[in-house]
XYZ file of C-alpha atoms in Angstrom:
714
model
C -0.673 13.318 -20.058
C 1.988 11.428 -21.987
C 0.645 8.801 -24.358
C 2.956 6.226 -22.750
C 1.395 6.858 -19.323
C -2.136 6.670 -20.745
C -1.231 3.413 -22.492
C -0.017 1.776 -19.249
C -3.109 2.899 -17.337
C -5.412 1.689 -20.105
C -3.849 -1.775 -20.247
C -3.555 -2.121 -16.477
C -7.320 -1.876 -16.128
C -7.937 -4.074 -19.190
C -5.784 -6.890 -17.871
C -7.465 -6.729 -14.452
C -10.910 -6.888 -16.042
C -9.773 -9.715 -18.351
C -8.589 -11.802 -15.390
C -12.004 -11.380 -13.754
C -13.876 -12.283 -16.941
C -11.758 -15.402 -17.420
C -12.405 -16.439 -13.809
C -16.137 -15.885 -14.278
C -16.348 -18.055 -17.394
C -14.166 -20.804 -15.943
C -16.136 -20.874 -12.695
C -19.530 -21.141 -14.396
C -18.292 -23.717 -16.907
C -16.733 -25.779 -14.120
C -19.955 -25.711 -12.076
C -22.068 -26.520 -15.140
C -19.856 -29.468 -16.082
C -20.768 -31.102 -12.755
C -24.432 -31.304 -13.768
C -25.786 -34.508 -15.365
C -25.068 -34.227 -19.100
C -23.642 -36.167 -21.984
C -19.924 -36.189 -22.750
C -20.538 -34.342 -26.021
C -22.378 -31.500 -24.292
C -19.690 -31.216 -21.601
C -16.912 -31.104 -24.187
C -18.831 -28.504 -26.183
C -18.877 -26.240 -23.117
C -15.093 -26.336 -22.803
C -14.628 -25.817 -26.529
C -16.883 -22.752 -26.493
C -14.786 -21.401 -23.622
C -11.692 -21.551 -25.818
C -13.619 -19.993 -28.691
C -14.733 -17.018 -26.589
C -11.109 -16.203 -25.754
C -9.882 -17.104 -29.278
C -7.461 -19.603 -27.769
C -8.296 -22.690 -29.826
C -5.187 -22.504 -32.037
C -2.856 -21.925 -29.092
C -4.463 -24.727 -27.100
C -4.332 -27.158 -30.030
C -0.658 -26.357 -30.591
C 0.148 -27.370 -27.025
C -2.328 -30.147 -26.190
C -3.680 -31.338 -29.525
C -7.213 -31.320 -30.888
C -8.831 -33.247 -28.002
C -10.287 -31.033 -25.254
C -9.682 -32.113 -21.661
C -11.286 -30.079 -18.822
C -8.208 -30.238 -16.597
C -5.927 -29.139 -19.418
C -8.246 -26.292 -20.404
C -8.399 -24.986 -16.840
C -4.645 -25.309 -16.423
C -4.078 -23.546 -19.768
C -6.362 -20.626 -18.865
C -5.262 -20.254 -15.243
C -1.546 -20.907 -14.776
C 0.048 -21.074 -18.239
C 2.308 -17.989 -18.436
C 2.835 -18.496 -22.171
C -0.888 -17.873 -22.670
C -1.289 -14.083 -22.618
C -4.971 -14.415 -21.666
C -4.475 -16.755 -18.701
C -5.291 -15.450 -15.237
C -1.662 -15.516 -14.074
C -0.511 -13.662 -17.211
C -3.238 -11.021 -16.904
C -2.473 -10.314 -13.239
C 1.246 -10.213 -13.983
C 0.799 -7.772 -16.886
C -1.564 -5.599 -14.838
C 1.058 -5.364 -12.108
C 3.876 -4.555 -14.586
C 1.817 -1.762 -16.161
C 0.988 -0.405 -12.709
C 4.670 -0.414 -11.753
C 5.524 1.556 -14.903
C 3.211 4.412 -13.802
C 3.699 4.046 -10.051
C 3.855 7.812 -9.575
C 0.465 8.354 -11.188
C -1.352 5.843 -8.965
C -2.218 6.161 -5.314
C -0.474 3.949 -2.780
C -3.646 1.911 -2.240
C -4.073 1.162 -5.944
C -0.470 0.028 -6.358
C -0.493 -2.122 -3.221
C -3.714 -3.801 -4.358
C -2.232 -4.742 -7.753
C 1.073 -5.867 -6.252
C -0.481 -7.915 -3.466
C -2.885 -9.623 -5.899
C -0.026 -10.858 -8.074
C 2.088 -12.051 -5.136
C -0.889 -13.832 -3.576
C -1.906 -15.642 -6.762
C 1.658 -16.952 -7.140
C 1.529 -18.309 -3.598
C -1.913 -19.911 -4.097
C -0.868 -21.709 -7.285
C 2.306 -23.016 -5.711
C 0.459 -24.303 -2.614
C -2.154 -26.152 -4.667
C -5.112 -23.989 -3.589
C -6.425 -23.980 -7.139
C -6.443 -27.787 -7.414
C -8.086 -28.239 -4.005
C -10.985 -25.870 -4.610
C -11.224 -24.274 -8.083
C -14.476 -22.521 -7.196
C -12.937 -20.771 -4.203
C -9.942 -19.731 -6.307
C -12.167 -18.173 -8.982
C -14.163 -16.327 -6.309
C -10.912 -14.908 -4.973
C -9.889 -13.630 -8.417
C -13.251 -11.901 -8.842
C -13.006 -10.392 -5.371
C -9.544 -8.944 -6.076
C -10.832 -7.384 -9.311
C -13.766 -5.825 -7.448
C -11.333 -4.557 -4.814
C -9.093 -3.008 -7.455
C -11.979 -1.083 -9.028
C -13.291 0.006 -5.639
C -9.887 1.269 -4.487
C -9.424 3.115 -7.781
C -12.821 4.839 -7.500
C -12.349 5.611 -3.806
C -8.780 6.934 -3.711
C -7.800 8.366 -7.113
C -8.365 11.893 -8.293
C -10.891 11.889 -11.128
C -8.522 13.335 -13.672
C -7.376 12.024 -17.047
C -5.610 9.055 -15.442
C -8.842 7.963 -13.800
C -10.792 8.210 -17.074
C -8.190 6.205 -19.016
C -8.499 3.464 -16.392
C -12.269 3.474 -16.836
C -11.904 3.329 -20.611
C -9.834 0.166 -20.373
C -12.290 -1.464 -17.970
C -15.426 -0.875 -20.026
C -13.819 -1.615 -23.393
C -12.604 -5.002 -22.103
C -15.993 -5.692 -20.520
C -17.849 -4.900 -23.740
C -15.444 -7.103 -25.716
C -16.006 -10.035 -23.349
C -19.808 -9.683 -23.415
C -19.829 -9.525 -27.220
C -17.676 -12.664 -27.486
C -19.813 -14.497 -24.931
C -23.092 -13.695 -26.669
C -21.708 -14.529 -30.111
C -20.276 -17.939 -29.148
C -23.064 -19.053 -26.827
C -25.861 -18.205 -29.254
C -24.158 -20.126 -32.049
C -23.595 -23.090 -29.729
C -27.324 -23.700 -29.206
C -28.665 -26.409 -31.509
C -32.344 -25.906 -30.661
C -34.778 -23.332 -31.974
C -34.008 -19.796 -30.781
C -37.520 -19.022 -29.629
C -37.679 -22.098 -27.397
C -39.900 -24.207 -29.685
C -37.941 -27.377 -28.993
C -38.388 -30.738 -27.372
C -38.714 -31.074 -23.615
C -35.191 -32.485 -23.357
C -33.759 -29.622 -25.378
C -35.636 -27.086 -23.260
C -34.136 -28.646 -20.141
C -30.662 -28.280 -21.648
C -31.454 -24.721 -22.714
C -32.349 -23.783 -19.144
C -28.934 -24.786 -17.814
C -27.210 -23.327 -20.895
C -28.769 -19.869 -20.549
C -28.478 -19.950 -16.748
C -24.734 -20.479 -17.165
C -24.515 -17.593 -19.626
C -26.301 -15.276 -17.201
C -24.278 -16.379 -14.188
C -21.023 -15.721 -16.047
C -21.929 -12.006 -16.131
C -23.736 -11.912 -12.746
C -27.009 -11.552 -14.617
C -29.082 -14.481 -13.315
C -30.668 -12.586 -10.419
C -30.958 -9.449 -12.556
C -32.903 -11.448 -15.168
C -35.265 -12.766 -12.509
C -35.852 -9.266 -11.184
C -36.413 -7.654 -14.592
C -38.451 -10.306 -16.410
C -39.927 -12.493 -13.636
C -40.383 -15.331 -16.099
C -38.693 -18.421 -17.479
C -35.349 -17.900 -19.164
C -35.795 -17.215 -22.870
C -32.915 -16.724 -25.330
C -34.320 -13.546 -26.873
C -34.604 -11.942 -23.440
C -31.087 -13.031 -22.532
C -29.883 -11.275 -25.687
C -31.865 -8.143 -24.838
C -30.469 -8.073 -21.294
C -26.841 -8.539 -22.359
C -26.955 -6.243 -25.372
C -29.639 -3.554 -25.134
C -30.401 -2.959 -21.445
C -28.707 0.321 -20.400
C -29.237 -0.477 -16.709
C -27.451 -3.843 -16.874
C -23.807 -3.114 -15.840
C -22.268 -5.637 -18.250
C -24.508 -5.084 -21.257
C -22.995 -3.754 -24.470
C -25.099 -0.594 -24.414
C -24.186 0.187 -20.790
C -20.475 -0.260 -21.583
C -20.768 1.972 -24.674
C -22.518 4.655 -22.647
C -19.658 4.615 -20.126
C -17.090 4.677 -22.939
C -18.674 7.778 -24.455
C -18.811 9.657 -21.147
C -15.160 8.853 -20.356
C -13.977 9.623 -23.891
C -15.534 13.061 -23.599
C -13.410 13.752 -20.502
C -10.083 13.024 -22.273
C -10.902 14.617 -25.620
C -8.344 16.631 -27.586
C -7.763 17.762 -31.165
C -6.835 14.262 -32.313
C -9.775 12.393 -30.758
C -12.601 13.499 -33.044
C -12.469 10.368 -35.229
C -12.432 8.082 -32.164
C -15.447 9.870 -30.684
C -17.265 9.742 -34.029
C -16.812 5.979 -34.369
C -17.757 5.297 -30.756
C -20.778 7.584 -30.987
C -21.939 5.920 -34.181
C -21.738 2.479 -32.583
C -23.491 3.644 -29.439
C -26.229 5.291 -31.474
C -26.929 2.084 -33.415
C -27.328 0.126 -30.190
C -29.464 2.845 -28.622
C -31.823 2.914 -31.612
C -32.236 -0.864 -31.439
C -32.893 -0.603 -27.727
C -35.604 1.943 -28.465
C -37.209 -0.381 -31.005
C -37.267 -3.197 -28.428
C -38.730 -0.982 -25.688
C -40.418 2.170 -27.035
C -41.896 3.105 -23.648
C -38.444 3.594 -22.120
C -36.565 5.228 -25.012
C -34.930 8.037 -23.056
C -33.002 5.655 -20.794
C -30.977 4.467 -23.794
C -29.014 7.694 -24.241
C -26.483 9.146 -21.778
C -26.472 12.743 -20.635
C -24.429 15.111 -22.802
C -21.127 16.151 -21.297
C -20.855 19.945 -20.885
C -18.555 21.423 -23.493
C -18.404 18.259 -25.585
C -20.752 19.561 -28.289
C -22.869 16.423 -27.951
C -26.562 16.945 -28.622
C -29.049 16.315 -25.836
C -30.894 13.322 -27.284
C -33.173 13.087 -24.242
C -35.082 16.161 -25.422
C -35.830 14.696 -28.829
C -37.159 11.459 -30.130
C -34.392 9.544 -31.914
C -34.791 9.010 -35.642
C -35.723 5.421 -36.445
C -34.190 4.125 -39.684
C -36.511 2.358 -42.112
C -34.218 -0.575 -42.673
C -32.516 -2.875 -40.211
C -33.792 -4.524 -37.076
C -32.472 -6.712 -34.297
C -32.130 -10.400 -35.133
C -33.890 -10.373 -38.499
C -34.518 -14.076 -38.609
C -36.939 -13.720 -35.709
C -38.851 -10.732 -36.985
C -42.098 -12.641 -37.382
C -41.982 -14.012 -33.840
C -41.144 -10.611 -32.400
C -43.972 -8.950 -34.320
C -46.464 -11.480 -33.012
C -45.481 -10.891 -29.370
C -47.802 -8.582 -27.378
C -46.310 -5.115 -26.841
C -45.686 -3.527 -23.478
C -48.032 -0.798 -22.212
C -46.730 2.657 -23.033
C -45.477 4.795 -20.191
C -45.861 8.509 -19.699
C -43.295 10.574 -21.598
C -41.755 13.846 -20.390
C -42.990 17.060 -22.054
C -41.321 17.798 -25.388
C -38.151 19.760 -24.888
C -37.839 19.000 -21.189
C -34.437 17.660 -20.149
C -34.367 14.423 -18.201
C -31.328 14.051 -15.939
C -29.360 10.846 -15.624
C -30.470 10.218 -12.046
C -34.097 10.611 -13.068
C -33.599 8.143 -15.871
C -31.885 5.620 -13.637
C -33.829 5.901 -10.376
C -36.932 7.887 -11.161
C -38.549 5.884 -13.883
C -42.175 5.152 -13.505
C -42.688 1.504 -12.607
C -43.912 -0.605 -15.484
C -47.434 -1.850 -15.184
C -47.828 -5.552 -14.747
C -49.858 -7.010 -17.555
C -52.929 -8.960 -16.572
C -52.286 -12.717 -16.460
C -53.134 -14.398 -19.718
C -55.144 -17.544 -20.020
C -52.002 -19.434 -20.920
C -50.173 -18.423 -17.721
C -50.194 -21.009 -14.913
C -52.749 -20.358 -12.181
C -53.524 -16.816 -13.252
C -50.084 -15.219 -13.100
C -48.733 -17.166 -10.125
C -44.945 -17.184 -9.903
C -43.372 -20.282 -11.486
C -40.479 -21.895 -9.657
C -37.326 -23.269 -11.249
C -38.451 -26.864 -10.894
C -41.675 -26.016 -12.705
C -39.738 -24.275 -15.491
C -37.357 -27.191 -15.948
C -39.591 -30.196 -15.498
C -42.946 -28.760 -16.512
C -44.676 -29.414 -13.204
C -47.825 -27.502 -12.592
C -47.378 -25.031 -9.706
C -49.544 -25.534 -6.653
C -51.107 -22.766 -4.629
C -50.270 -22.509 -0.951
C -53.548 -22.982 0.895
C -54.362 -22.455 4.528
C -54.429 -25.596 6.741
C -57.800 -27.258 6.685
C -59.631 -28.793 9.622
C -58.957 -32.219 8.224
C -55.202 -31.732 8.496
C -53.542 -31.072 11.897
C -50.478 -29.576 10.176
C -50.816 -26.007 11.394
C -52.469 -23.543 13.769
C -55.228 -24.605 16.193
C -55.438 -28.115 14.751
C -51.744 -28.734 15.466
C -52.108 -27.637 19.085
C -55.179 -29.816 19.540
C -53.341 -32.772 18.038
C -50.430 -32.226 20.430
C -52.842 -32.048 23.383
C -54.494 -35.300 22.323
C -51.078 -36.940 22.198
C -50.038 -35.548 25.566
C -53.180 -36.770 27.276
C -52.422 -40.354 26.399
C -49.212 -40.595 28.435
C -48.883 -42.741 31.471
C -47.783 -41.280 34.766
C -44.315 -42.691 34.383
C -43.671 -41.521 30.853
C -40.649 -39.276 30.342
C -41.307 -35.573 29.937
C -40.463 -33.968 26.641
C -37.326 -31.899 26.883
C -37.363 -28.403 25.377
C -36.029 -27.942 21.879
C -32.323 -27.057 21.824
C -33.022 -23.775 20.085
C -35.884 -21.619 18.907
C -38.616 -23.287 20.991
C -40.832 -20.224 21.023
C -40.110 -19.547 17.352
C -41.037 -23.137 16.464
C -44.358 -22.843 18.260
C -45.088 -19.527 16.577
C -44.194 -20.975 13.183
C -46.493 -23.917 13.825
C -49.300 -21.558 14.781
C -48.776 -19.638 11.561
C -49.215 -22.870 9.668
C -45.725 -22.849 8.142
C -46.610 -20.025 5.771
C -43.112 -18.591 5.624
C -40.258 -19.532 3.334
C -36.513 -19.221 3.641
C -33.799 -19.219 0.997
C -30.575 -20.849 2.169
C -27.099 -21.014 0.668
C -25.409 -24.306 1.575
C -21.774 -25.278 1.220
C -20.684 -28.806 2.168
C -16.996 -29.770 1.954
C -15.564 -33.187 2.806
C -11.768 -33.463 2.972
C -10.202 -36.954 3.002
C -6.577 -37.407 4.078
C -4.498 -40.580 3.807
C -1.226 -41.632 5.404
C -0.196 -43.641 2.317
C -0.740 -43.193 -1.435
C -4.261 -44.069 -2.573
C -4.427 -46.746 -5.308
C -8.130 -47.228 -5.968
C -11.372 -45.710 -4.696
C -15.058 -46.097 -5.568
C -17.289 -43.494 -3.897
C -21.059 -42.929 -3.988
C -22.569 -39.604 -2.868
C -26.071 -38.764 -1.582
C -25.469 -35.001 -1.598
C -27.981 -33.652 -4.131
C -31.354 -32.291 -2.926
C -34.447 -32.429 -5.110
C -37.243 -29.936 -5.602
C -40.539 -30.982 -4.051
C -43.471 -29.749 -1.972
C -41.208 -28.565 0.873
C -38.362 -26.981 -1.125
C -37.200 -25.645 -4.474
C -33.596 -26.128 -5.553
C -32.499 -23.038 -7.494
C -28.925 -24.123 -8.110
C -26.776 -27.024 -6.963
C -23.302 -28.158 -7.933
C -21.285 -31.190 -6.923
C -17.545 -31.521 -7.359
C -15.349 -34.596 -6.955
C -11.779 -35.667 -7.878
C -13.014 -37.638 -10.889
C -15.895 -37.532 -13.339
C -19.268 -38.081 -11.686
C -21.914 -40.508 -12.960
C -25.491 -39.867 -11.868
C -28.508 -42.122 -11.393
C -31.510 -42.644 -9.089
C -31.477 -45.221 -6.327
C -34.408 -47.462 -5.328
C -35.939 -44.683 -3.209
C -35.818 -42.017 -5.934
C -32.775 -40.244 -4.479
C -30.291 -38.775 -6.981
C -26.878 -40.317 -6.368
C -23.495 -39.659 -7.946
C -20.528 -41.980 -8.068
C -16.943 -41.726 -9.231
C -13.992 -44.072 -9.535
C -10.346 -43.230 -8.926
C -7.613 -45.486 -10.312
C -4.132 -44.452 -9.300
C -0.960 -45.187 -11.196
C 2.217 -46.533 -9.693
C 3.854 -43.115 -10.038
C 0.982 -41.235 -8.364
C 1.280 -40.032 -4.805
C -2.345 -39.154 -4.021
C -2.813 -38.641 -0.295
C -5.963 -36.517 -0.190
C -9.257 -35.987 -1.992
C -11.959 -33.355 -1.778
C -15.725 -33.494 -2.364
C -17.623 -30.206 -2.638
C -21.360 -29.582 -2.742
C -22.950 -26.132 -2.831
C -26.143 -24.433 -3.915
C -29.216 -22.358 -3.110
C -32.437 -23.921 -1.825
C -35.718 -22.212 -0.910
C -37.713 -24.020 1.796
C -41.415 -23.641 2.579
C -41.870 -25.541 5.842
C -44.283 -28.092 4.355
C -44.342 -31.101 6.690
C -47.228 -33.131 5.239
C -47.088 -34.466 1.684
C -48.123 -37.329 -0.592
C -45.607 -39.739 -2.116
C -45.338 -40.281 -5.848
C -46.716 -43.542 -7.142
C -43.287 -44.522 -8.482
C -41.768 -44.751 -4.982
C -41.944 -47.924 -2.852
C -45.267 -48.597 -1.154
C -45.455 -47.464 2.503
C -45.669 -51.094 3.651
C -42.132 -51.569 2.351
C -40.895 -49.407 5.220
C -42.291 -51.833 7.829
C -39.382 -54.185 7.222
C -36.681 -54.360 9.893
C -33.170 -53.075 9.149
C -29.936 -53.423 11.059
C -29.880 -49.894 12.484
C -33.647 -49.613 13.128
C -34.722 -53.089 14.187
C -37.886 -53.517 16.316
C -37.423 -54.815 19.872
C -39.782 -55.602 22.808
C -38.230 -52.792 24.859
C -38.993 -50.317 22.140
C -42.540 -51.645 21.751
C -43.167 -51.241 25.480
C -41.848 -47.695 25.422
C -43.878 -46.764 22.355
C -47.147 -48.010 23.894
C -46.863 -45.285 26.534
C -47.624 -42.706 23.873
C -49.500 -44.557 21.152
C -52.128 -45.976 23.469
C -55.104 -46.349 21.150
C -54.937 -49.304 18.733
C -54.093 -47.956 15.287
C -56.294 -48.729 12.308
C -54.499 -50.738 9.670
C -52.423 -48.350 7.590
C -53.372 -45.187 9.511
C -51.750 -43.224 12.340
C -52.687 -40.277 14.563
C -50.431 -37.239 14.232
C -50.961 -36.090 17.806
C -49.729 -39.405 19.203
C -46.756 -39.377 16.845
C -45.739 -35.922 18.069
C -46.043 -37.112 21.645
C -43.904 -40.128 20.792
C -41.217 -37.907 19.274
C -41.120 -35.865 22.487
C -40.779 -39.047 24.477
C -37.915 -40.314 22.302
C -36.107 -36.968 22.577
C -36.384 -37.234 26.362
C -35.293 -40.879 26.553
C -32.360 -40.447 24.129
C -30.823 -37.100 24.973
C -28.742 -35.312 22.372
C -25.029 -35.651 23.187
C -22.375 -34.866 20.597
C -19.860 -37.645 19.796
C -21.668 -40.129 22.055
C -22.231 -42.700 19.257
C -20.993 -43.553 15.752
C -22.533 -44.537 12.416
C -22.774 -48.222 13.436
C -24.798 -47.622 16.621
C -28.199 -49.311 16.451
C -31.497 -47.950 17.743
C -31.566 -50.369 20.673
C -28.002 -49.485 21.707
C -28.745 -45.754 21.686
C -32.011 -46.313 23.579
C -30.296 -48.348 26.301
C -27.465 -45.812 26.571
C -29.967 -42.950 26.848
C -27.839 -40.697 24.637
C -27.063 -40.187 20.989
C -27.139 -37.739 18.119
C -29.942 -36.831 15.722
C -29.334 -39.966 13.613
C -29.784 -42.190 16.680
C -32.966 -40.393 17.746
C -34.343 -40.863 14.239
C -33.440 -44.567 14.271
C -35.189 -45.086 17.630
C -38.317 -43.312 16.336
C -38.310 -45.406 13.145
C -37.817 -48.684 15.053
C -40.664 -47.909 17.475
C -43.059 -46.976 14.648
C -42.250 -50.168 12.787
C -42.750 -52.165 16.004
C -46.265 -50.688 16.237
C -47.097 -51.422 12.606
C -46.638 -47.839 11.391
C -44.462 -47.381 8.256
C -41.534 -45.052 8.946
C -38.307 -44.151 7.179
C -35.069 -42.271 7.794
C -34.401 -38.842 6.211
C -31.041 -37.100 5.895
C -30.626 -33.394 5.241
C -29.485 -30.029 6.526
C -30.775 -27.874 9.373
C -30.176 -24.138 9.649
C -29.596 -22.853 13.188
C -27.201 -19.969 13.742
C -26.470 -21.014 17.346
C -26.273 -24.781 16.667
C -23.668 -25.425 13.935
C -23.328 -29.056 15.070
C -26.830 -29.737 13.738
C -26.062 -28.504 10.197
C -25.950 -32.145 9.063
C -29.273 -33.368 10.360
C -31.655 -36.324 10.318
C -35.371 -36.733 10.941
C -38.136 -39.225 10.093
C -41.040 -39.618 7.706
C -44.031 -41.403 9.255
C -46.953 -42.634 7.154
C -50.331 -41.218 8.199
C -52.379 -43.115 5.620
C -50.899 -45.969 3.608
C -53.847 -46.111 1.208
C -53.318 -42.528 0.021
C -49.503 -42.553 0.553
C -49.769 -39.574 2.916
C -46.654 -38.899 5.014
C -45.562 -36.375 7.635
C -41.985 -35.326 8.484
C -41.124 -35.090 12.195
C -37.887 -33.714 13.646
C -37.316 -35.881 16.720
C -34.397 -33.804 17.998
C -36.574 -30.692 18.232
C -39.845 -32.581 18.856
C -41.722 -30.788 16.092
C -42.804 -30.966 12.496
C -40.155 -29.867 10.034
C -40.216 -26.185 9.112
C -38.461 -23.806 6.726
C -35.086 -24.456 8.386
C -34.954 -28.046 7.099
C -33.442 -28.981 3.707
C -34.159 -32.526 2.551
C -31.359 -34.517 0.902
C -32.347 -38.199 0.744
C -34.502 -40.831 2.446
C -34.256 -44.576 2.998
C -34.841 -47.396 5.435
C -32.038 -46.179 7.739
C -28.702 -44.348 7.665
C -27.012 -47.114 5.682
C -29.473 -46.595 2.822
C -28.710 -42.878 2.324
C -25.470 -41.721 3.978
C -23.801 -38.563 2.648
C -20.989 -40.703 1.190
C -20.144 -44.376 1.054
C -17.468 -46.349 -0.780
C -14.507 -48.693 -0.822
C -10.792 -48.111 -1.389
C -7.441 -49.788 -1.744
C -4.277 -48.315 -0.305
C -4.172 -44.984 1.492
C -3.320 -46.429 4.915
C -5.241 -44.707 7.674
C -7.957 -42.283 6.625
C -9.026 -39.065 8.336
C -12.088 -37.118 7.269
C -12.946 -33.468 7.923
C -16.451 -32.200 7.172
C -17.254 -28.496 6.954
C -20.876 -27.416 6.415
C -21.885 -23.770 6.142
C -25.535 -22.719 5.899
C -26.433 -19.070 5.454
C -29.751 -17.364 4.711
C -29.749 -15.539 1.371
């Protein structure tokens, strides 16, 4: 092969990989910047991004010393004068591919060409400004497609191996830069011996580092523990089974170099082999029980010694991260695994897939609840994890007790009471889930997009968002991001809900006619319907007060007495009667899409006999308050594959015992307790207290709003 051809192939793959790495870092930094943090921390994240790519001088020459997020993203995405920007990388990859068009397959060339043409169209149409996250996902997808088409259509000759060399050399370079910059950016102690506030920051910092290399889920699978900096370093540097680790990239480089070797490549192989050997030895020192996985198989005819048949020599001097030698020496070692007989060759597949599983160490006294898995909220906020226990006889929240409670409620109806209509979906599944006691969990990926359009230029806008779920007894929020046109300011409202607000001030020359609000994340739900309020929240009696949308009325009192027949003890309520009441409300106010609006009151919906889930919740709240039972409105999401209209959902919290602050969540639309399909967003006295978004504006003319909610099980 001509050196010119090899050079074009090498740089084609490097530029494609570089575009993906840039998109990864920008995406994670953009999502992290939306989290509550100080201005200094946010600016430090964007500065480290420029440092990783060694673009600080070029950026300062164009924009000055101050770092602005919009300018950084524009500089690294669409600036053609920046050779490391995404548009420049995709353009250079396409030009190199065109220079060796005859060496590539048709599929590989068309993939490179179409990627460049499509990114030009997307930048011109404003797709990047509308949804940066979606744009970065597209860049990553096109890079994955390019590698897949190359592996699936090209002959595995020298051209193929030069492409692979470029990919893994660029990947190793990016990982090394990322680890170097991010570890120097941390101001707290490396081993995690820092204040609680610093540990909270560290969690998001290291989570962002792992997500930028698709290593967050890998870390959870390998270590099953809180995120620790030393383990992040081990995963990204010394793990041979982590695709983006330095050692894995060096192993791939050595195997591909051996396939293109010639008389002039001995020095290159020697240098690469020396570097790979140093990393492999350090990997052995970190994990002696798995030493053979650190070395690749020898390539036939390459003259490379089979290291798997011999124990590698350990040098007396040198170790990984010397300044933490004492802490590493004090850590308990892993149990040794069985080693193959001396002299026996271990194949690559056996090393990768046939390793003996590592024994799980017995839970230490310091571990929470004897080795029980710790959730993200417990890692971040230090809450003590709670065991899931079977429903007791004292609580009618699951199994036989729930059925008996429902029968007690049903027996109290009058002859003329409305019959409960069947749940719109999953009736049998809901009953089975209730009988199981809600012992199942579900992990959901949620994406909520709100698109505002205006007929005239917008001059001023102040918007408040209730779009951030919290971890609690019924759910754990693994990751959540919120994006808006301007910088978001976070706080807690009177009911403990996290809210975010932003202000837009337009200039006379601006022609802003649309805005976009994005919310997305992963939430694991547990189907816990009964819980106890924190002492910092308003007392249950506060939720007896009348509100505009859920105001008590004699008609509602009369209707409620059909189901809640027995006089309630002050501050206490019977769950069976409440379930019967929810069935009655669902029958009296049938679910009809677009039958009401956000200003419809409970009485209006009750008299009309139709409404949506918000109206049914308001009627239930108003009736409970009329009977002296504290109740409140809850907004959230509901996963149902055959009912996308219910993705944005509402239900009620009813107080069972005011003295102990014990509440139960009831879904009136489905006439059941909430289960693992419900994701809680916010709660308040009624819809006006916790809408998804609320604000004021000047200018803009007529406004149209489009809401798109996608919920998928992970």
